[in-house]
Coordinates of C-alpha atoms in Angstrom, one line a residue:
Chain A
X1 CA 140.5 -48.5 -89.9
X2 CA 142.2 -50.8 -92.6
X3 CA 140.2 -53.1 -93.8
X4 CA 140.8 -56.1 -93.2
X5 CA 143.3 -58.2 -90.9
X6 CA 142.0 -61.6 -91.1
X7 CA 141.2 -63.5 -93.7
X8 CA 138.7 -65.3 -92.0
X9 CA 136.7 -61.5 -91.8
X10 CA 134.7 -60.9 -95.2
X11 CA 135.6 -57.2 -96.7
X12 CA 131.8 -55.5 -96.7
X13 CA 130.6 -53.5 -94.4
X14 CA 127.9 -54.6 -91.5
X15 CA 125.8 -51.8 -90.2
X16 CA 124.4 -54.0 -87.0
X17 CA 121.9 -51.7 -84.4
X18 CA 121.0 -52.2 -81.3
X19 CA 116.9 -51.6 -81.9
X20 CA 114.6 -48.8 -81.5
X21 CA 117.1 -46.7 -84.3
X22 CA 115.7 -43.3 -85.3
X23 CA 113.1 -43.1 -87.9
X24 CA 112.6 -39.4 -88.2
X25 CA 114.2 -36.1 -88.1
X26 CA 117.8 -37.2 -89.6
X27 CA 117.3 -40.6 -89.1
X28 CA 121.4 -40.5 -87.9
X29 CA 121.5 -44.5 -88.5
X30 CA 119.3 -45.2 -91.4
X31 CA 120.4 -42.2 -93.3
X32 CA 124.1 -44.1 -93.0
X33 CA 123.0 -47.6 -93.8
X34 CA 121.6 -45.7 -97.3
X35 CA 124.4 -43.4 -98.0
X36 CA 126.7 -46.9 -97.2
X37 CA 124.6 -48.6 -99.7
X38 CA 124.9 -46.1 -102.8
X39 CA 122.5 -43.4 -101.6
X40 CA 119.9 -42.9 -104.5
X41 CA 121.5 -45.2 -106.4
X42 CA 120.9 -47.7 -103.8
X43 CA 118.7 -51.3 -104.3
X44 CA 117.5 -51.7 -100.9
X45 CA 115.9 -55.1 -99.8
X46 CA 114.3 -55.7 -96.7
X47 CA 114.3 -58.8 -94.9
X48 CA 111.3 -59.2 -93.0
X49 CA 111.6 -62.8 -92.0
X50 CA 111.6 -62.3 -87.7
X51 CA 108.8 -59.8 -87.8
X52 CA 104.8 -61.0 -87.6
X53 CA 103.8 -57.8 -89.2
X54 CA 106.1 -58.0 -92.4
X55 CA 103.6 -55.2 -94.3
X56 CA 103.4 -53.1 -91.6
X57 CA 107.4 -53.1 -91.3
X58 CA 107.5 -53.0 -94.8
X59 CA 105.7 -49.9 -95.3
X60 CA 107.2 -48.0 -92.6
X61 CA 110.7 -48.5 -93.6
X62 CA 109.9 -48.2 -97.6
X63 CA 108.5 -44.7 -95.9
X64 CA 111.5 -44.0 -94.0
X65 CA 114.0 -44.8 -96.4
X66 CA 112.2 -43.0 -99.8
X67 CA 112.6 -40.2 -98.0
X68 CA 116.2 -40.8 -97.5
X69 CA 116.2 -40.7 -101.6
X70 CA 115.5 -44.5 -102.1
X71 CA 112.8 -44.9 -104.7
X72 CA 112.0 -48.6 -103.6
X73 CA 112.3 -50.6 -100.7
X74 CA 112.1 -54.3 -101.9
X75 CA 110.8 -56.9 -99.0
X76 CA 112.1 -60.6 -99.2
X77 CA 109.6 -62.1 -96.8
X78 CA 111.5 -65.8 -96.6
X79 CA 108.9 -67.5 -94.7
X80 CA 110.7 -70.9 -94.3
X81 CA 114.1 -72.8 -95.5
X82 CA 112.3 -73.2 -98.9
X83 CA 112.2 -70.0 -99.4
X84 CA 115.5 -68.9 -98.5
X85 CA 117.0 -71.5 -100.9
X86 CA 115.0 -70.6 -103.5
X87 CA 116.3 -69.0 -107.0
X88 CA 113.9 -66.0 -106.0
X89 CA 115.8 -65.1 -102.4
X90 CA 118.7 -65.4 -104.7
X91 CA 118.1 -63.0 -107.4
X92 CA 116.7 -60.6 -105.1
X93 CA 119.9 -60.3 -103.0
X94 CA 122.4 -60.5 -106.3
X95 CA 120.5 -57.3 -106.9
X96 CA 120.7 -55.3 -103.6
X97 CA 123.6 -53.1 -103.0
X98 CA 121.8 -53.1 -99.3
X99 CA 120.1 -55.6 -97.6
X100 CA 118.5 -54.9 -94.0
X101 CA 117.2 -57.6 -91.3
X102 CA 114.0 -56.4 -89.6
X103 CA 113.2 -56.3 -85.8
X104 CA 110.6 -59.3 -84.8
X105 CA 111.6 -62.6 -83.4
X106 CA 115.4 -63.8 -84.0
X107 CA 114.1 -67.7 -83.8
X108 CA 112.0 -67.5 -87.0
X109 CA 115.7 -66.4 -89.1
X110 CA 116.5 -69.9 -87.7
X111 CA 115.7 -71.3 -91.0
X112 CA 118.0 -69.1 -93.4
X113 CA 121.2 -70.4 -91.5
X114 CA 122.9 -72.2 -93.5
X115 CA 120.4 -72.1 -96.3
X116 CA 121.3 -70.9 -100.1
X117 CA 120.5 -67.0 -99.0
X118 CA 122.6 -67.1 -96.0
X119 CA 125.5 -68.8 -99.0
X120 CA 124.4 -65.3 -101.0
X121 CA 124.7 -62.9 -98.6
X122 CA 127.9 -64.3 -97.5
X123 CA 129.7 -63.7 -100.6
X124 CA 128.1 -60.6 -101.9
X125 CA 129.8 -59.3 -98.5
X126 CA 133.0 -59.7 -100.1
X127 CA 131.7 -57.7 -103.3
X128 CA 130.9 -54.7 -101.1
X129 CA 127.5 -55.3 -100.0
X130 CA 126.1 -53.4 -96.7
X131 CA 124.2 -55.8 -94.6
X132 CA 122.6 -54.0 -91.6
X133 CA 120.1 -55.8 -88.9
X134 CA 118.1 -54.2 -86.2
X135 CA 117.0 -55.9 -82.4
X136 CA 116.1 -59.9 -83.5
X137 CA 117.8 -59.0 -87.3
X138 CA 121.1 -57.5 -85.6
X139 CA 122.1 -60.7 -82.9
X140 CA 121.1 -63.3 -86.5
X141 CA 124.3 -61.6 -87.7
X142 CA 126.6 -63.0 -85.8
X143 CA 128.3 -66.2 -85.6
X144 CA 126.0 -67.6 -82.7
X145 CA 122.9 -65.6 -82.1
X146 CA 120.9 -64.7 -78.5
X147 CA 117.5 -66.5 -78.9
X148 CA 116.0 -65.2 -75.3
X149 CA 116.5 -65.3 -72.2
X150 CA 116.6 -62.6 -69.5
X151 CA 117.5 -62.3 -65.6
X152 CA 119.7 -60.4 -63.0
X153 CA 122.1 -63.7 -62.4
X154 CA 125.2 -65.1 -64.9
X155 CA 124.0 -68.0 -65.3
X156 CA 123.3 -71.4 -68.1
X157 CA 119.7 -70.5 -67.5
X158 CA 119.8 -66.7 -68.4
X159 CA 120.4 -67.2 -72.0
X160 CA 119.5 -69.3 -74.9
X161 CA 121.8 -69.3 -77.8
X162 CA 121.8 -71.1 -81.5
X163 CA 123.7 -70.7 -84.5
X164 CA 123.6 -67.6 -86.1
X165 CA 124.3 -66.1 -90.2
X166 CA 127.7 -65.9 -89.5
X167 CA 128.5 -63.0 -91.2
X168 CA 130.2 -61.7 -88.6
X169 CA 133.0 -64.6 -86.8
X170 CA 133.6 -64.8 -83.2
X171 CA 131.4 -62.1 -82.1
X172 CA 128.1 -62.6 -80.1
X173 CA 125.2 -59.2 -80.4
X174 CA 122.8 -58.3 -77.8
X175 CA 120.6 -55.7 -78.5
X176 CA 118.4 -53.2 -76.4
X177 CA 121.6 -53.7 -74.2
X178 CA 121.7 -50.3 -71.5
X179 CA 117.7 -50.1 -71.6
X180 CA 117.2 -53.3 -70.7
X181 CA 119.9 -54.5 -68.3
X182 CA 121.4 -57.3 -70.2
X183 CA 124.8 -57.3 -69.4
X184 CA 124.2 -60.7 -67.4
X185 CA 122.5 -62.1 -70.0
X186 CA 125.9 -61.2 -72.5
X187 CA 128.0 -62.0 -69.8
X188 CA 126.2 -65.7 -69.5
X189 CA 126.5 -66.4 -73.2
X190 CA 130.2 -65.5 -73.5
X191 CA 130.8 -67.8 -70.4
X192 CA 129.8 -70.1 -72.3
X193 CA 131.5 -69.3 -75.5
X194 CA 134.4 -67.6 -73.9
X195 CA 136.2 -67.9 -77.7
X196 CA 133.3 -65.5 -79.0
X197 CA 133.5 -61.3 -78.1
X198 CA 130.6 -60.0 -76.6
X199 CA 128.9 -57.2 -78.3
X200 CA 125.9 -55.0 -76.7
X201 CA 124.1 -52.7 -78.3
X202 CA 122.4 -50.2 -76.9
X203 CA 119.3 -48.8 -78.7
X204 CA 119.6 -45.7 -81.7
X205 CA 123.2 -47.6 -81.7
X206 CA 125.4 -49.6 -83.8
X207 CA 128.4 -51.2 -84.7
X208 CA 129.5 -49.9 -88.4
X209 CA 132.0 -53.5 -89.2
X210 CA 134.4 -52.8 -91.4
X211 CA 137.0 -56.1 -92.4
X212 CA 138.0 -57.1 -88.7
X213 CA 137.5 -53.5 -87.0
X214 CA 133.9 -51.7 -85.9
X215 CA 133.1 -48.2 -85.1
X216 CA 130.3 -47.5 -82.4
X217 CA 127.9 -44.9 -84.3
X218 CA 124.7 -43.7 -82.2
X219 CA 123.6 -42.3 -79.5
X220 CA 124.3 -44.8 -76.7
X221 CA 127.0 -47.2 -75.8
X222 CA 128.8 -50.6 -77.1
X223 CA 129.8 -52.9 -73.9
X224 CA 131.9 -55.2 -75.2
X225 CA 132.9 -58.7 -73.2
X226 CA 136.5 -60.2 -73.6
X227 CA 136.6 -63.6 -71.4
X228 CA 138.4 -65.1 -73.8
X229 CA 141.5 -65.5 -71.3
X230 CA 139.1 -65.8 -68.2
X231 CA 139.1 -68.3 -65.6
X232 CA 135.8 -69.8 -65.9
X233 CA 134.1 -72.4 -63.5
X234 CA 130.5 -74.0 -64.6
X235 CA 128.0 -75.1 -61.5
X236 CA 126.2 -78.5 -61.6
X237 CA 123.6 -76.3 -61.5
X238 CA 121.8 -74.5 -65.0
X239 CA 120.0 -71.9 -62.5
X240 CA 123.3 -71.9 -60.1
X241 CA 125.6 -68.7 -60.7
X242 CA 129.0 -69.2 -62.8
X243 CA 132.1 -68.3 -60.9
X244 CA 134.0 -65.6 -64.2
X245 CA 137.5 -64.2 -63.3
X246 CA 139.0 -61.4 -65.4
X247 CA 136.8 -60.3 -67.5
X248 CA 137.7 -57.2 -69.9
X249 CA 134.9 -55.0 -70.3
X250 CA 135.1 -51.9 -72.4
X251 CA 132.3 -49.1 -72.7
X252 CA 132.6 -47.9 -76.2
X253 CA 130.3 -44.3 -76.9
X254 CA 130.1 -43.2 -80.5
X255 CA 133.6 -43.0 -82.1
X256 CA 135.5 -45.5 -80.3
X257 CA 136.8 -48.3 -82.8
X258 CA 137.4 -52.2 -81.7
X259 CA 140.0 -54.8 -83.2
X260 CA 138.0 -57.4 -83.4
X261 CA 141.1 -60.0 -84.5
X262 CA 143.5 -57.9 -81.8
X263 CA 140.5 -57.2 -79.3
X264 CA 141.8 -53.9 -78.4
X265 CA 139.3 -51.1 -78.3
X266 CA 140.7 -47.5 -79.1
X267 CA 139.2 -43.7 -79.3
X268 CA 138.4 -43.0 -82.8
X269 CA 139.4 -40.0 -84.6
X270 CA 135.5 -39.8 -85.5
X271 CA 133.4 -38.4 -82.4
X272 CA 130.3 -37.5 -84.2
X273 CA 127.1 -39.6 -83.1
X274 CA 125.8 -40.8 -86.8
Chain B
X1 CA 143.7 -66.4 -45.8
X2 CA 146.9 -65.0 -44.5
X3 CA 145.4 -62.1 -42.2
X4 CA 146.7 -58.4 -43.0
X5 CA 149.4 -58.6 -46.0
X6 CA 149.2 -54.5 -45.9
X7 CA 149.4 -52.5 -43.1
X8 CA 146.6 -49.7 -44.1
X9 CA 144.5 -52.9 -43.6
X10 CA 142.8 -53.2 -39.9
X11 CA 143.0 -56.4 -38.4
X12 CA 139.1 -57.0 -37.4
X13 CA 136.7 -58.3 -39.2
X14 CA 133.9 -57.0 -41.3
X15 CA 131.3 -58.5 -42.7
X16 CA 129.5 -56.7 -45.2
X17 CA 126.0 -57.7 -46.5
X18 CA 124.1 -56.6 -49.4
X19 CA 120.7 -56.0 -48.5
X20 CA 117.8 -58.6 -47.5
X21 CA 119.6 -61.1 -45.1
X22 CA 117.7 -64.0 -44.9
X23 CA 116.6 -63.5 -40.5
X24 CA 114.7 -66.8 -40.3
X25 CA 115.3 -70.9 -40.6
X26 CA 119.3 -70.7 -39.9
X27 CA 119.3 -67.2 -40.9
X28 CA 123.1 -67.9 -42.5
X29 CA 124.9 -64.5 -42.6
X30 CA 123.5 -63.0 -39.3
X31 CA 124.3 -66.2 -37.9
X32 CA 127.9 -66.4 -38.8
X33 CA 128.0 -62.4 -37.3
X34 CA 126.7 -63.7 -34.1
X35 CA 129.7 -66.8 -34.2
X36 CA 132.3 -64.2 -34.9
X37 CA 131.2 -61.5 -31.9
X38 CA 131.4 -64.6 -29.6
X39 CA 128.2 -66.8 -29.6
X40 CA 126.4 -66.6 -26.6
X41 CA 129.6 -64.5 -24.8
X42 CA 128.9 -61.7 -27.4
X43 CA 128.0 -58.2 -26.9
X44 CA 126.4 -57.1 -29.9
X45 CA 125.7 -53.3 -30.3
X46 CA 123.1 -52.2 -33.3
X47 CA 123.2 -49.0 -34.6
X48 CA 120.4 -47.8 -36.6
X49 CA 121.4 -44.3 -37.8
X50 CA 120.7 -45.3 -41.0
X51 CA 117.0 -46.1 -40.7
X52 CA 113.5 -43.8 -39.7
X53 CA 112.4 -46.6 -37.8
X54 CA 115.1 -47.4 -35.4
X55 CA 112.3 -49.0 -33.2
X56 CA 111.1 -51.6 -35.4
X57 CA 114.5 -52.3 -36.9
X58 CA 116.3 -52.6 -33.0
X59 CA 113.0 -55.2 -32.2
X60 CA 113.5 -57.0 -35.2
X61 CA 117.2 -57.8 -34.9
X62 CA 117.1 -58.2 -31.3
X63 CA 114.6 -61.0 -31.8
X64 CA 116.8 -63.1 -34.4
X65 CA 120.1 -62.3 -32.6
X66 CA 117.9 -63.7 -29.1
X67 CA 117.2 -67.0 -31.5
X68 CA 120.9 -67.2 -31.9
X69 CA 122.1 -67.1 -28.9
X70 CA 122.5 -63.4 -28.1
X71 CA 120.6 -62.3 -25.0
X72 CA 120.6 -58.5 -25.5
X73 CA 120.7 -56.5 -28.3
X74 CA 121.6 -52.4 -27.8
X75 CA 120.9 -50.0 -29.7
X76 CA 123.1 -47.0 -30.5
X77 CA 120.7 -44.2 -32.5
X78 CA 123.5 -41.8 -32.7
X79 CA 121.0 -39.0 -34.2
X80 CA 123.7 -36.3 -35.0
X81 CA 127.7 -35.4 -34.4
X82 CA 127.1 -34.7 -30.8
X83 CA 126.1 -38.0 -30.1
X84 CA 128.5 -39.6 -32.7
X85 CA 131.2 -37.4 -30.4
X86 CA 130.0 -38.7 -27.1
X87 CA 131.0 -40.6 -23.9
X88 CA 127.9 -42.5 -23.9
X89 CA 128.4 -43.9 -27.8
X90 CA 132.6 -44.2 -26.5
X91 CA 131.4 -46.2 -24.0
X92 CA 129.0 -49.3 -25.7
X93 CA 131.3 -49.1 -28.4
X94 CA 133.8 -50.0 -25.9
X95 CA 131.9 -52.8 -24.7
X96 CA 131.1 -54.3 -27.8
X97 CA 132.2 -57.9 -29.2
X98 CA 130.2 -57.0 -32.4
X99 CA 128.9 -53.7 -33.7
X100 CA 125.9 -54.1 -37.0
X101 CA 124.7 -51.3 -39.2
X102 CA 121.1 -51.3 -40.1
X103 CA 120.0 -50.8 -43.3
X104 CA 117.7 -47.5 -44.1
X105 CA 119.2 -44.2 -45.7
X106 CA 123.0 -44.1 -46.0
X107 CA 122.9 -40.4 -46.0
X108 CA 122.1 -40.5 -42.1
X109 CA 125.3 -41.8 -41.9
X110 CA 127.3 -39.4 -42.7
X111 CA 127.2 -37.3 -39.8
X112 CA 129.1 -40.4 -38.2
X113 CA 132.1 -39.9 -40.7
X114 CA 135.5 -38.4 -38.9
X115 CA 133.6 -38.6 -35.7
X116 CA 135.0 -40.3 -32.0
X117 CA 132.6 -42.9 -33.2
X118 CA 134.5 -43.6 -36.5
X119 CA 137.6 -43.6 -34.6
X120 CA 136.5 -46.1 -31.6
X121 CA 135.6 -48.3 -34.7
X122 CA 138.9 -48.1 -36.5
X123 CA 140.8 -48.6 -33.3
X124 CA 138.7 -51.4 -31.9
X125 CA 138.8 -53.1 -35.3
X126 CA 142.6 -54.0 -34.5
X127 CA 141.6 -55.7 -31.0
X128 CA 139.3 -58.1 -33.0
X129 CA 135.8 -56.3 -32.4
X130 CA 133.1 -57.2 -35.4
X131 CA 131.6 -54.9 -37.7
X132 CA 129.0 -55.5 -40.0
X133 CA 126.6 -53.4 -41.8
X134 CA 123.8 -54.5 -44.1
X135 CA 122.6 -52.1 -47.5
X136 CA 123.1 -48.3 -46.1
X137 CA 124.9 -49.7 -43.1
X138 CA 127.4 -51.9 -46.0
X139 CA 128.5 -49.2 -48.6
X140 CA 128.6 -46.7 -45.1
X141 CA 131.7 -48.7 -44.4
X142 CA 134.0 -48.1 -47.6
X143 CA 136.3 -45.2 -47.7
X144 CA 133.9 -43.9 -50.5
X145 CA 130.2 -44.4 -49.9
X146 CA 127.4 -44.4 -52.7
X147 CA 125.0 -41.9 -51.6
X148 CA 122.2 -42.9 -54.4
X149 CA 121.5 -42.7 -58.2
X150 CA 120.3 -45.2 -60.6
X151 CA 120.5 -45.6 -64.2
X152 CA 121.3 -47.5 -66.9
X153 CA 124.2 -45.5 -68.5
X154 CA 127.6 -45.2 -67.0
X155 CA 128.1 -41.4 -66.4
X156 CA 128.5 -38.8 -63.5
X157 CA 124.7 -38.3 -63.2
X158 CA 123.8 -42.0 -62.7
X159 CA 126.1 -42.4 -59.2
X160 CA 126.3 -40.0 -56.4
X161 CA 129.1 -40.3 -53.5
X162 CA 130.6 -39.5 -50.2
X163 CA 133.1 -40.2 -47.7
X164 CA 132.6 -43.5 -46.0
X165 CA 133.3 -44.2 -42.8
X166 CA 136.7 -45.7 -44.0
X167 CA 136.5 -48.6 -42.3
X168 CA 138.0 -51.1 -45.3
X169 CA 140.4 -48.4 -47.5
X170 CA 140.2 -48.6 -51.3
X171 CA 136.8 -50.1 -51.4
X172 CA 133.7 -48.7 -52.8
X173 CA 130.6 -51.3 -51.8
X174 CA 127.3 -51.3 -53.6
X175 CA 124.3 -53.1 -52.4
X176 CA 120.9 -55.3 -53.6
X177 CA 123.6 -55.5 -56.3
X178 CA 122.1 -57.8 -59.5
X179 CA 118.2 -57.5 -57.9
X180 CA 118.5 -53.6 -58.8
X181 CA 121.1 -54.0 -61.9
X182 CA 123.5 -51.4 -60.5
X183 CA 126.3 -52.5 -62.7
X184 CA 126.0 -49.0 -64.2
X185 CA 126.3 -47.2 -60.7
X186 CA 128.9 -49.6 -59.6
X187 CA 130.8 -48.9 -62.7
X188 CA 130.0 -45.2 -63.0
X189 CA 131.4 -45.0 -59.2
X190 CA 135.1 -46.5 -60.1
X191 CA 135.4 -44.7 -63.5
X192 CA 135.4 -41.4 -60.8
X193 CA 137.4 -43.0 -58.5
X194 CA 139.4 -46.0 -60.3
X195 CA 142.0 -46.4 -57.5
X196 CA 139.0 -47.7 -55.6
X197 CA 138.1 -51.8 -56.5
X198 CA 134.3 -51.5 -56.5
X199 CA 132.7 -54.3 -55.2
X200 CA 128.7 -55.4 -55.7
X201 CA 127.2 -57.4 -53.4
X202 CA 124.0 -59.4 -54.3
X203 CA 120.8 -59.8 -51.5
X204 CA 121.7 -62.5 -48.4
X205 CA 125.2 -62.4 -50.1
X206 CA 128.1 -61.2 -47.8
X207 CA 131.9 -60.3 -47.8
X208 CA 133.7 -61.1 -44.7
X209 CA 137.0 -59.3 -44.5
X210 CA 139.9 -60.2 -42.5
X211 CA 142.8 -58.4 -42.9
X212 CA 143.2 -57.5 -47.0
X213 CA 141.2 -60.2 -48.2
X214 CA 138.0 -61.2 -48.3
X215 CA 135.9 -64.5 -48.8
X216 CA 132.1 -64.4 -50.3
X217 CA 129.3 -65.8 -48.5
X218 CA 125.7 -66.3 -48.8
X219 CA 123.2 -67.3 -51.6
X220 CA 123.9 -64.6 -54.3
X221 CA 127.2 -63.1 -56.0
X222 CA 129.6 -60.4 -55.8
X223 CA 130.5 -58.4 -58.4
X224 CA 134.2 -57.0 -58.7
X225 CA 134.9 -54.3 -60.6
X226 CA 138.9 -53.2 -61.3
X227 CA 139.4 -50.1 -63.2
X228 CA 142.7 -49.4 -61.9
X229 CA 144.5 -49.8 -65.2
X230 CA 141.5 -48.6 -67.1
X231 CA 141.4 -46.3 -70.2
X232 CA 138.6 -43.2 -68.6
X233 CA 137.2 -40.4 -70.6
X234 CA 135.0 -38.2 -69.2
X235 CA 133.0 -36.5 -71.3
X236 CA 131.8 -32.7 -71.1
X237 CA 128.2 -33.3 -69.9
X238 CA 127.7 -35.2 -66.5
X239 CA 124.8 -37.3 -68.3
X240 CA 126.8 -38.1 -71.6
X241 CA 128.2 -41.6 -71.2
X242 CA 131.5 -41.8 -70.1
X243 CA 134.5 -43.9 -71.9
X244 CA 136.0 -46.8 -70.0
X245 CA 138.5 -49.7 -71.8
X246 CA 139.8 -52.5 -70.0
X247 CA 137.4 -53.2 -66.6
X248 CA 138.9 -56.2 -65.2
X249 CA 135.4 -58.0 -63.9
X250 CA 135.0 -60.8 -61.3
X251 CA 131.9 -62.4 -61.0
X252 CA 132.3 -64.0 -57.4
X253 CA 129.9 -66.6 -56.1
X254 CA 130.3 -68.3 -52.3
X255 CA 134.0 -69.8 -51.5
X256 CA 135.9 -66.8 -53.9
X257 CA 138.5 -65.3 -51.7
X258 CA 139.4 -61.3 -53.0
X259 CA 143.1 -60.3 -52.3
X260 CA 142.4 -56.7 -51.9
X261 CA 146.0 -55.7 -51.8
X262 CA 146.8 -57.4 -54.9
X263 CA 143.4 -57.3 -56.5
X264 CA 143.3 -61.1 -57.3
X265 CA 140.2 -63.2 -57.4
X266 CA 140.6 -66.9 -56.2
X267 CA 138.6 -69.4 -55.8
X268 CA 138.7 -70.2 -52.3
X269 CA 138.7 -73.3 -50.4
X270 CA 135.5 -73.3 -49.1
X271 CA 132.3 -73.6 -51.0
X272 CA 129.7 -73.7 -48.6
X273 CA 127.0 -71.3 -49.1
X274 CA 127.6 -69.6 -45.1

């Protein structure tokens, strides 16, 4: 991988997993996220913003990650749009070398786009900082996030979509993706944003983004969804199916690498799962 | 449609449901069966094979085909090769304007494959007779059948297959397509066979075939899968995911027209529902 192609794609790294990620044993996908971030030398912060249990998240990732060799998990709660554009979000993230985005619900990180933090987080990307997001806090990362939405048909009604963080351009995360069956639901949001690539996520999986090129690490599979040169054609009807010609879908296990700027998947030299 | 553009390609009609026909109100799909086999002139023969209760099944069909138009229904049970070999299954075949596969357990129909049976089909296909087959009776008809498997992962273990009855070459049907998510299966099917276009057909959702295209009917979609210039890697392990770039997917609602020669997606003149 060479960093980075487009300027448009910031130069840190983006650990973004698709849920239900190890938390014993090795802990494959955490222990990366902390060796990324400086190992025990690493200032981890959590961002518990789309969880309703922010203490019990808190505690069990300060557990998981100390033993990892991180003496102190910090947690940056950002209950609303004051908070993340206040001086104390700020300081806090000026000091990570890692930050992480908790599971919960995506719609309460809502409020930090756009904000001061989401400013902070942007740039400190560029300085090297590891930004990783599990389930709700992996599709926030993106440039337009999935807020809900499930069913069996491609269709305006299957999926609900806002802006996301951004930190990632042009690409669209699902999450839970094989266990759950949401490959219409990706396929419905990327027929309607058929400019943004389509990124599943299976769980105990995850996209390592490095400048404008990821690497699947995990135990499951990346689907990605290319309709950026298909023929698209929109029903009157929200709940009526969309007609989608030539799609390009790509299975991607651990190892396999995708240009995000190019859109070319290829087989990695790596083949290990973590 | 231009009829048969390749001569591999039969010149009948099939018309290929995927599970839970609507059989009351106008009852669409079996309807249009009954109009192809001739209205009230036709001679519609029912195999049921496929199903454990051939009894139920024959009185079920015979009463919507009688609302149609049809007067009498036969049944062909064809229980094993020496009746799939026979005069007597020669001889209704013979007869028949339009020949329907019950649903039920595909496996039954295997015994059926490379017999006289099969080859009264395939020959009577090219004087205009009708066949249509619904669930096991629809992927019974490809060159490749799916026997069963379900899963969420695209590997070897998720899809299990057979010879077909080879009525429509180069095809691999799977049925109750989006209702049962069988994306996977569908996909894990092609990336063992990618010279075969796999096709996924929704509930009361239909492909009727003439010559080497075929034009989507019905309430639901059909799903087009095209790994013919794919990327595969199979991995060691028949449950380890398997590696597949560049899918070309069609999602294909009512109206689409499928070149199968060519492997083209359209959208077809008509958009009426049946």
């Amino acid at each position: 991988m060479d960093g980075h192609a487009d300027d448009a794609v910031p130069l840190g790294r983006l650990l973004i997993i698709g849920g239900g990620e190890d938390r014993c044993c090795g802990a494959g996908l955490l222990e990366r996220f902390v060796e990324l971030a400086g190992s025990d030398r690493a200032r981890i912060t959590l961002v518990t913003t789309a969880t309703g249990i922010p203490d019990e998240v808190h505690a069990e990732y300060e557990r998981v990650f100390r033993k990892l060799g991180v003496e102190r998990t910090r947690e940056l709660r950002l209950r609303g749009r004051a908070d993340a554009d206040g001086d104390h979000a700020e300081a806090i993230l000026r000091e990570a070398t890692g930050v992480f985005f908790s599971g919960g619900d995506q719609s309460r990180i809502r409020a930090l786009v756009g904000s001061r933090t989401n400013d902070v987080l942007r740039q400190r990307l560029d300085d090297g900082l590891v930004v990783a997001g599990t389930s709700a806090g992996a599709t926030a990362l993106g440039r337009t996030m999935i807020l809900g939405g499930e069913g069996s048909e491609v269709s305006a009604a299957t999926v609900r979509t806002g802006p996301g963080l951004g930190l990632l351009p042009k690409v669209l995360i699902d999450m839970h993706f094989a266990e759950r069956g949401r490959l219409p639901r990706l396929l419905s949001a990327v027929a309607l944003e058929p400019d943004h690539v389509g990124v599943g996520i299976d769980e105990n999986t995850a996209i390592l983004v490095t400048g404008s090129h990821f690497e699947v690490l995990g135990s499951g599979v990346v689907t990605v969804v290319d309709a950026e040169r298909s023929t698209v054609v929109h029903p009157a009807g929200d709940y009526d199916p969309i007609t989608l010609f030539d799609v390009r879908l790509h299975l991607m296990p651990a190892g396999c690498v995708f240009d995000i700027s190019g859109r070319e998947p290829t087989i990695g030299p790596a083949h290990t799962r973590y």
